[in-house]
XYZ file of C-alpha atoms in Angstrom:
598
model
C 159.999 267.157 46.710
C 159.376 268.342 50.263
C 157.481 265.178 51.004
C 160.446 263.023 49.738
C 162.856 264.805 51.948
C 160.622 264.356 55.000
C 160.398 260.629 54.198
C 164.156 260.444 54.054
C 164.723 262.302 57.298
C 162.198 259.942 59.030
C 163.885 256.850 57.806
C 167.326 258.165 58.655
C 166.031 259.242 62.144
C 164.677 255.736 62.710
C 167.860 254.253 61.612
C 169.980 256.142 63.985
C 167.700 255.673 66.870
C 167.664 251.996 66.195
C 171.510 251.953 66.079
C 171.657 254.074 69.379
C 169.576 251.772 71.333
C 170.979 248.495 69.961
C 173.094 246.576 72.502
C 175.375 243.590 72.290
C 173.799 240.432 73.870
C 176.075 238.886 76.492
C 176.049 235.441 78.255
C 178.485 234.109 80.817
C 178.323 230.469 81.489
C 180.413 229.019 84.431
C 179.664 225.411 84.718
C 180.880 223.883 88.004
C 181.719 227.142 89.603
C 180.537 228.028 93.007
C 178.917 231.307 93.908
C 182.083 233.060 95.012
C 184.051 231.989 91.965
C 181.424 233.245 89.624
C 181.411 236.572 91.364
C 185.231 236.665 90.840
C 184.913 235.858 87.153
C 182.178 238.449 86.682
C 184.340 240.973 88.352
C 187.333 240.147 86.249
C 185.540 240.345 82.873
C 185.860 243.492 81.025
C 183.668 242.263 78.190
C 180.687 242.039 80.596
C 180.928 245.789 81.442
C 181.609 246.770 77.862
C 178.744 244.931 76.369
C 176.382 246.432 78.920
C 177.506 250.086 78.253
C 175.424 252.162 75.947
C 178.463 253.942 74.425
C 180.570 250.975 73.811
C 181.680 250.330 70.201
C 182.262 246.987 68.465
C 185.960 247.764 68.691
C 185.709 248.463 72.430
C 183.884 245.085 72.932
C 186.452 243.209 70.737
C 189.397 244.653 72.495
C 187.855 243.750 75.959
C 187.122 240.194 74.773
C 190.811 239.720 73.688
C 191.988 241.076 77.040
C 189.559 238.872 79.017
C 191.548 235.459 78.344
C 194.338 236.494 80.614
C 192.079 238.253 83.066
C 189.786 235.235 83.539
C 192.640 232.811 83.603
C 194.027 235.051 86.318
C 190.777 234.797 88.283
C 190.898 231.087 88.106
C 194.428 230.879 89.220
C 193.697 233.316 92.102
C 191.005 230.868 93.295
C 193.227 227.858 93.001
C 191.969 226.418 89.633
C 194.880 225.640 87.276
C 193.122 223.251 84.810
C 190.304 225.462 83.628
C 189.397 226.393 80.191
C 188.158 229.777 78.896
C 186.213 230.267 75.580
C 185.119 233.654 74.396
C 182.997 233.669 71.136
C 182.066 236.750 69.279
C 178.965 235.925 66.915
C 180.019 232.313 67.060
C 183.718 232.944 66.367
C 186.387 232.506 68.939
C 187.775 235.900 69.783
C 191.435 234.701 69.995
C 191.166 233.487 66.334
C 190.014 236.890 65.077
C 192.998 238.972 63.781
C 192.988 242.469 65.069
C 192.865 243.956 61.492
C 189.666 241.736 60.922
C 187.892 243.156 63.935
C 184.106 243.087 63.208
C 182.376 246.463 62.671
C 179.227 245.134 64.476
C 178.816 242.680 67.361
C 175.447 240.984 68.028
C 176.263 238.659 70.798
C 179.417 237.592 73.002
C 179.319 234.283 74.836
C 181.852 233.448 77.448
C 182.317 229.976 78.841
C 184.647 229.390 81.755
C 185.101 225.861 83.052
C 187.120 225.903 86.191
C 188.104 222.291 86.400
C 189.459 220.830 89.768
C 190.694 223.031 92.618
C 194.384 222.457 93.315
C 196.053 222.158 96.699
C 199.577 222.989 97.763
C 201.893 219.872 97.879
C 204.852 222.157 98.638
C 204.884 225.684 99.927
C 208.311 226.955 100.556
C 209.949 230.463 100.866
C 213.541 230.403 102.031
C 215.725 231.650 103.518
C 213.562 233.706 105.933
C 214.492 236.537 108.279
C 213.698 236.056 112.093
C 210.005 236.658 112.937
C 208.839 236.381 109.347
C 205.136 235.750 109.276
C 203.860 234.036 106.103
C 200.200 233.982 104.913
C 198.116 231.536 106.794
C 196.892 229.752 103.717
C 200.481 229.211 102.227
C 201.034 225.708 103.557
C 200.767 222.060 102.306
C 197.198 220.901 101.958
C 195.724 224.367 101.626
C 194.024 225.702 98.390
C 196.777 226.737 96.062
C 195.615 230.321 95.436
C 198.144 232.143 93.229
C 197.934 235.367 95.378
C 199.132 233.511 98.303
C 202.425 232.673 96.515
C 202.888 236.411 95.732
C 201.910 237.348 99.249
C 204.426 234.773 100.779
C 207.362 236.019 98.707
C 206.518 239.629 99.457
C 206.274 238.792 103.200
C 209.709 237.166 103.002
C 211.235 240.287 101.297
C 209.546 242.689 103.722
C 211.003 240.737 106.646
C 214.475 240.976 105.358
C 214.111 244.692 104.653
C 212.909 245.225 108.206
C 216.292 243.648 109.351
C 218.171 246.129 107.092
C 218.610 244.195 103.823
C 217.275 246.854 101.522
C 217.866 244.962 98.321
C 216.313 241.706 99.245
C 214.713 240.091 96.187
C 213.548 236.827 94.602
C 216.574 234.778 93.397
C 214.681 231.787 91.849
C 211.223 230.311 91.829
C 209.898 226.848 91.006
C 206.090 226.514 90.550
C 204.983 223.192 89.183
C 201.360 222.137 88.727
C 200.676 218.321 88.797
C 197.318 217.979 86.872
C 197.018 214.154 87.834
C 197.345 214.852 91.527
C 195.559 218.235 91.345
C 198.369 219.733 93.317
C 200.756 222.793 93.022
C 204.321 222.974 94.243
C 205.692 226.334 95.073
C 209.367 226.841 95.991
C 210.591 230.482 96.188
C 214.318 231.178 96.809
C 215.207 234.586 98.321
C 218.446 236.596 98.044
C 218.560 238.848 101.093
C 221.686 240.770 99.969
C 224.035 242.672 102.308
C 222.766 244.517 105.451
C 222.541 248.276 104.400
C 223.210 251.681 105.971
C 221.678 254.831 104.829
C 223.945 257.042 102.828
C 223.090 260.517 101.653
C 219.960 262.325 100.402
C 219.861 263.909 97.066
C 217.180 266.506 96.811
C 215.678 268.476 93.917
C 212.520 270.642 93.180
C 212.685 273.173 96.042
C 212.662 276.764 94.831
C 211.629 279.036 97.782
C 212.660 276.695 100.655
C 216.446 276.724 101.320
C 218.043 273.548 100.531
C 219.803 273.352 103.948
C 216.392 273.622 105.652
C 214.991 271.073 103.406
C 217.562 268.510 104.545
C 216.970 269.513 108.221
C 213.221 269.131 107.834
C 213.607 265.725 106.192
C 215.954 264.343 108.734
C 217.322 261.572 106.483
C 218.983 259.103 108.855
C 222.394 258.885 107.291
C 224.645 256.454 109.040
C 221.818 254.459 110.514
C 220.844 251.010 109.530
C 218.316 250.712 106.850
C 214.659 250.602 107.844
C 211.576 251.089 105.657
C 209.819 253.013 108.600
C 212.639 255.418 108.744
C 211.947 256.325 105.121
C 208.303 256.720 105.731
C 208.951 259.068 108.492
C 210.988 261.139 106.281
C 208.087 261.308 103.933
C 205.637 262.222 106.825
C 208.036 265.075 108.035
C 207.946 266.714 104.629
C 204.240 266.320 103.980
C 203.071 267.701 107.326
C 204.857 271.085 106.801
C 202.173 271.807 104.132
C 204.919 273.408 102.013
C 204.903 270.754 99.368
C 201.990 269.679 97.016
C 204.185 266.447 96.050
C 206.800 264.524 97.828
C 208.497 261.686 96.105
C 211.266 259.853 98.010
C 212.885 256.783 96.329
C 215.713 254.364 97.163
C 218.786 254.499 94.814
C 218.692 251.658 92.362
C 222.228 250.510 93.369
C 224.208 250.522 96.579
C 227.106 252.696 96.955
C 230.405 251.211 98.210
C 228.686 247.905 98.642
C 226.488 248.741 101.539
C 225.447 252.296 101.391
C 221.881 253.236 100.287
C 221.312 256.771 99.062
C 218.003 258.552 98.737
C 216.593 260.456 95.804
C 213.937 263.239 96.910
C 211.914 265.258 94.427
C 209.480 267.892 95.833
C 207.077 270.296 94.245
C 206.237 273.325 96.408
C 202.706 274.265 96.976
C 201.388 277.876 97.021
C 202.730 279.572 100.049
C 199.478 281.339 101.060
C 196.178 280.084 101.993
C 192.737 281.604 103.139
C 189.964 279.693 104.880
C 186.471 280.649 106.160
C 183.862 279.031 108.276
C 180.436 279.679 109.656
C 178.097 278.057 112.333
C 174.547 279.065 113.251
C 172.730 278.188 116.320
C 169.130 279.401 117.255
C 170.305 280.533 120.712
C 174.049 281.209 120.347
C 173.741 283.107 117.026
C 176.008 283.220 114.138
C 179.768 282.435 114.378
C 182.007 283.602 111.627
C 185.601 282.504 111.492
C 188.605 282.778 109.196
C 192.270 282.234 108.874
C 195.273 283.410 106.642
C 198.250 281.186 106.514
C 201.643 281.702 105.059
C 203.941 278.573 104.574
C 207.499 279.014 104.315
C 207.466 282.668 105.522
C 211.355 283.397 105.629
C 212.486 280.528 103.406
C 213.031 277.978 106.132
C 209.691 276.296 106.378
C 208.209 278.662 108.890
C 204.443 278.664 109.182
C 202.567 281.849 110.168
C 198.817 281.629 110.809
C 196.242 284.256 111.813
C 192.775 283.279 113.100
C 189.846 285.505 113.666
C 186.555 284.797 114.929
C 183.197 286.698 115.652
C 180.795 284.685 117.672
C 177.433 285.386 119.254
C 176.030 287.542 116.285
C 172.289 287.802 116.993
C 172.497 285.368 119.894
C 169.709 285.154 122.439
C 172.102 285.280 125.373
C 175.072 287.654 126.061
C 176.664 289.816 123.399
C 179.115 289.439 120.573
C 182.487 287.929 121.105
C 185.717 288.733 119.236
C 189.117 287.072 119.055
C 192.257 287.388 117.031
C 195.087 284.905 117.386
C 198.515 284.421 115.621
C 200.986 281.541 115.722
C 204.368 281.114 114.134
C 205.848 277.609 114.025
C 209.362 276.676 112.896
C 209.773 272.990 111.908
C 213.017 270.986 112.637
C 214.130 272.915 115.681
C 216.535 270.797 117.883
C 215.413 267.684 115.967
C 213.540 266.915 112.661
C 210.396 265.917 114.726
C 210.465 269.038 117.031
C 208.985 272.463 116.243
C 209.299 275.639 118.080
C 206.194 277.903 118.293
C 205.275 281.499 119.385
C 201.582 282.096 119.977
C 199.474 284.926 121.077
C 195.904 285.845 121.234
C 193.631 288.944 122.157
C 189.933 288.598 122.780
C 186.666 290.104 124.043
C 183.997 287.992 125.463
C 180.435 289.306 126.184
C 178.802 286.560 128.167
C 175.533 286.444 130.001
C 177.192 286.661 133.348
C 180.312 288.710 132.678
C 182.376 290.520 130.128
C 186.142 289.646 129.675
C 189.035 291.210 128.025
C 192.039 288.916 127.722
C 195.535 288.656 126.335
C 197.730 285.605 126.147
C 201.192 284.815 124.783
C 203.286 281.677 125.034
C 206.457 280.140 123.552
C 207.254 276.429 123.338
C 207.986 273.250 121.525
C 205.896 270.666 119.777
C 207.039 267.160 119.142
C 205.866 264.282 116.871
C 206.437 261.101 118.857
C 204.954 258.833 115.844
C 202.464 259.270 113.262
C 199.529 259.026 115.873
C 200.987 260.727 119.081
C 202.016 264.410 119.430
C 202.916 266.615 122.338
C 203.348 270.202 123.137
C 204.978 272.139 126.107
C 205.651 275.649 126.618
C 205.525 278.799 129.014
C 203.217 281.580 128.851
C 201.756 284.637 130.352
C 197.973 285.371 130.639
C 196.022 288.595 131.471
C 192.310 289.145 131.812
C 189.833 291.677 133.118
C 186.426 290.587 134.269
C 183.619 292.907 134.631
C 180.457 291.440 136.418
C 177.892 292.398 139.180
C 180.811 292.770 141.644
C 182.870 295.251 139.529
C 186.138 294.710 137.903
C 188.602 291.787 138.607
C 192.068 291.535 137.257
C 193.775 288.188 136.727
C 197.379 287.647 135.872
C 199.129 284.113 135.525
C 202.399 282.403 134.486
C 201.437 279.128 132.812
C 203.158 275.937 131.844
C 200.753 274.607 129.168
C 201.368 270.888 128.190
C 199.213 268.565 126.012
C 199.268 265.116 124.457
C 197.162 264.137 121.414
C 196.449 260.666 120.214
C 194.622 260.396 116.869
C 194.281 257.226 114.685
C 191.018 258.204 113.181
C 190.592 257.349 109.438
C 189.181 260.801 108.671
C 189.292 263.675 111.096
C 186.338 265.445 109.506
C 184.099 262.473 109.251
C 185.489 259.430 111.053
C 183.814 256.039 110.770
C 186.575 254.137 112.850
C 189.413 254.857 115.257
C 190.126 256.954 118.465
C 191.080 260.485 119.288
C 192.143 261.637 122.627
C 193.685 264.908 123.951
C 194.992 265.504 127.465
C 195.800 269.045 128.537
C 197.542 270.055 131.863
C 198.282 273.637 132.502
C 199.889 274.461 135.980
C 199.680 278.197 136.626
C 201.143 280.613 139.122
C 198.959 283.499 139.994
C 200.107 287.128 140.241
C 198.625 289.923 142.318
C 195.744 288.115 143.928
C 195.293 285.405 141.436
C 195.393 281.872 142.749
C 197.941 279.236 141.893
C 197.132 275.566 140.812
C 196.569 273.430 137.636
C 193.844 273.183 135.043
C 193.291 269.632 133.573
C 191.025 269.014 130.507
C 190.564 265.810 128.590
C 188.637 265.009 125.373
C 188.139 261.259 124.315
C 186.284 260.247 121.218
C 185.642 256.709 119.694
C 184.143 255.604 116.342
C 182.877 252.160 115.244
C 181.349 251.233 111.978
C 178.679 248.732 112.279
C 179.000 247.474 108.723
C 181.750 246.799 106.339
C 181.017 250.008 104.139
C 180.834 252.440 107.106
C 177.240 253.325 106.400
C 176.228 253.000 110.087
C 178.432 254.356 112.682
C 178.419 254.654 116.417
C 180.300 257.621 117.713
C 180.997 258.347 121.443
C 182.642 261.339 123.278
C 183.680 261.882 126.930
C 184.988 265.213 128.162
C 186.452 265.788 131.634
C 187.760 268.899 133.346
C 188.969 270.350 136.540
C 190.755 273.224 138.220
C 192.771 272.250 141.204
C 194.296 274.425 143.928
C 192.844 277.961 143.942
C 189.450 279.066 145.462
C 186.729 279.724 142.958
C 187.070 283.623 143.282
C 190.760 283.454 142.690
C 190.504 281.260 139.661
C 190.722 282.988 136.122
C 187.142 283.023 134.712
C 188.177 281.449 131.316
C 189.703 278.597 133.288
C 186.307 277.463 134.521
C 183.746 275.189 132.923
C 180.333 275.595 131.628
C 177.887 273.309 129.935
C 175.279 273.821 127.278
C 175.387 274.551 123.576
C 176.910 272.880 120.397
C 180.232 271.861 122.024
C 178.768 270.248 125.123
C 175.009 269.609 125.401
C 172.883 270.319 122.292
C 169.302 271.242 123.148
C 170.430 273.307 126.083
C 171.210 277.120 125.825
C 174.945 278.060 125.513
C 176.757 278.166 128.844
C 173.481 277.751 130.702
C 174.829 275.427 133.425
C 177.406 276.733 135.767
C 177.368 277.187 139.559
C 176.209 279.903 142.017
C 178.617 279.743 144.875
C 179.899 283.405 145.051
C 178.395 286.388 146.795
C 176.248 284.318 148.829
C 174.813 282.077 146.022
C 173.675 285.094 143.899
C 176.601 285.271 141.332
C 176.738 282.704 138.610
C 180.096 281.511 137.384
C 181.629 278.437 135.752
C 182.408 275.314 137.880
C 185.819 273.869 138.711
C 184.604 270.404 137.721
C 183.041 269.322 134.374
C 181.806 266.101 132.846
C 180.336 265.889 129.374
C 179.034 262.828 127.605
C 177.802 262.475 124.041
C 176.618 259.521 121.834
C 175.579 259.394 118.220
C 174.111 256.956 115.697
C 175.007 257.941 112.250
C 173.163 256.390 109.298
C 173.948 256.924 105.635
C 170.657 257.305 103.437
C 172.458 257.807 100.149
C 176.132 258.359 99.233
C 175.980 262.049 100.246
C 172.973 262.248 102.606
C 173.011 260.883 106.124
C 170.921 261.262 109.380
C 172.030 261.323 112.928
C 170.363 260.492 116.299
C 172.103 261.893 119.280
C 172.068 262.390 123.160
C 174.248 264.594 125.183
C 174.786 265.099 128.929
C 176.807 267.568 131.014
C 177.701 268.099 134.540
C 179.130 271.219 136.149
C 180.076 271.201 139.845
C 182.214 272.669 142.637
C 185.159 270.454 143.992
C 183.438 267.194 143.015
C 182.564 265.204 139.960
C 178.847 264.142 139.668
C 177.793 264.852 143.159
C 177.745 267.509 145.826
C 177.449 271.117 144.751
C 176.730 270.396 141.106
C 173.928 269.734 138.598
C 173.428 267.700 135.478
C 171.607 268.658 132.184
C 171.063 266.605 128.998
C 169.530 267.080 125.524
C 168.656 264.921 122.471
C 167.776 265.269 118.898
C 167.980 264.423 115.344
C 170.533 265.657 112.649
C 170.919 265.797 108.836
C 174.412 265.605 107.096
C 175.253 266.496 103.578
C 178.781 265.305 102.494
C 180.984 267.712 100.686
C 184.727 267.729 99.838
C 185.557 269.842 103.034
C 183.440 267.767 105.271
C 179.663 267.167 105.959
C 177.378 270.103 106.367
C 175.691 269.566 109.642
C 172.228 270.352 110.606
C 171.064 269.405 114.209
C 167.689 269.956 115.829
C 167.708 269.358 119.705
C 165.622 269.885 122.738
C 166.213 269.530 126.461
C 165.761 266.189 128.219
C 166.673 266.952 131.734
C 167.780 269.969 133.888
C 166.067 273.323 134.569
C 168.303 275.347 132.203
C 166.367 275.654 129.113
C 163.250 274.853 127.014
C 162.199 274.826 123.443
C 164.054 273.580 120.301
C 167.598 274.540 119.556
C 168.950 274.443 115.934
C 172.627 274.095 115.016
C 174.220 274.611 111.488
C 177.865 274.134 110.629
C 180.529 272.182 108.658
C 181.905 268.864 109.980
C 180.571 266.458 112.456
C 179.685 267.655 115.825
C 182.780 265.771 117.172
């Protein structure tokens, strides 16, 4: 009895194993198709993928085969073939002839034959009437290959141009598409109905709970009374998204015009959690450990106010200097004076224990930030700064009234791991010194560029240029944190942190930062797998006194290799670098953090 049960178990196991590994044979024949067309047909076929999948059932394959008729004909049309034939046979039977209720329980083989026939050309390609400056697809013209996608693109281009001129309800009124199989041509004639020129009406909003409705409308800035423009609608969406208050923003046009020429908007929002906490960490073999964190409250008083606290402890276990501390707070109020202008109040207290000095500082400022367009933002304010410096000469007190301004341009495709685009930030801070502090202006610039060397962004060239200068006061009358150093993860990897400055005070015995700075960095980033990449980099920095690149100043440089591991919050970065030129350091430096170096 036991032997019989064992035999049955073995036979059953063998049968199940054979069933599990059995796959449906698949064959695709495309007589007369070129390489590109065959690839398009392969990509369109659901049956091809279903037959190859281990977990596909016979029902899955049968359903995919019946859907493939339309998909494969669509692939032919998109390539300009309107006389092709498609045959899909399941174990010798045409799939279209098998009733859904008679679907086979097992499928041994699927054969697809796609014969494209001749390629058609446009005999007529018309979209009318057209708005001014309408740009139709280049291939939509008599004598060109009659790809079906071009017809849809041409119609959409015509509608989009009318909408740009304020005709929000522009649509296709009629279409005539005739294939002449004898002449192997296609005539396409699309008639558009522009409709009336439209003005924005009112916005109807729903979904807000903690945010006051009045403030929601002020933040949105719906352009009531202005001529319709798709860009204006997108700006409303952008204003709402960048507040961070909402997890979802849906803004749609009313289906029908009101009073013949007024277009209302329907807005639905879903509010995100009001509080957010973030933590960060970086490690350098010479700079030590840097720990940072922030706490954020969105919609503090019910009007979209944003309060953020940032704390940082740097230099823990560093080889130079001591441990630095900072605590900053910033309150932003969106839609102040205009939907694209926010007011802010910012303050910071800090203590820095550097190799050459110790600083205690306090800053407070108030101002406005403005979004000029999705790529360009600006900020301007007025502030007060206080700092006490302790060095070999004793204690020095600096006090300033500042007018900080900045412009930022950012069109990178990904701020944390860019493969294309540009970033630029220009900061100008005029300052008036009080009680012995000099007066002048501080200028700082940071420019970055990214270019992918292949279509997939696997190989990327990244470059960075930094410039800085303090103009006006003598070096000893300049607040120490306004001066520039080079060396470390933010400037020259492979050189110790802030290792390059100038020695111009106290007869050349006291080291400080310089009032001129240049930083240059280049990286070649290469993806090894979808999540692992390597980087080769070279950095150089100059710090000088009253001149760029010459006179009383010095250069240093470093180079190395890095490893990157992609995560949802940005790549984990490990860089190993050493000095190339300069007399400020020796040995290997190691840097570990989150996000690309720049």
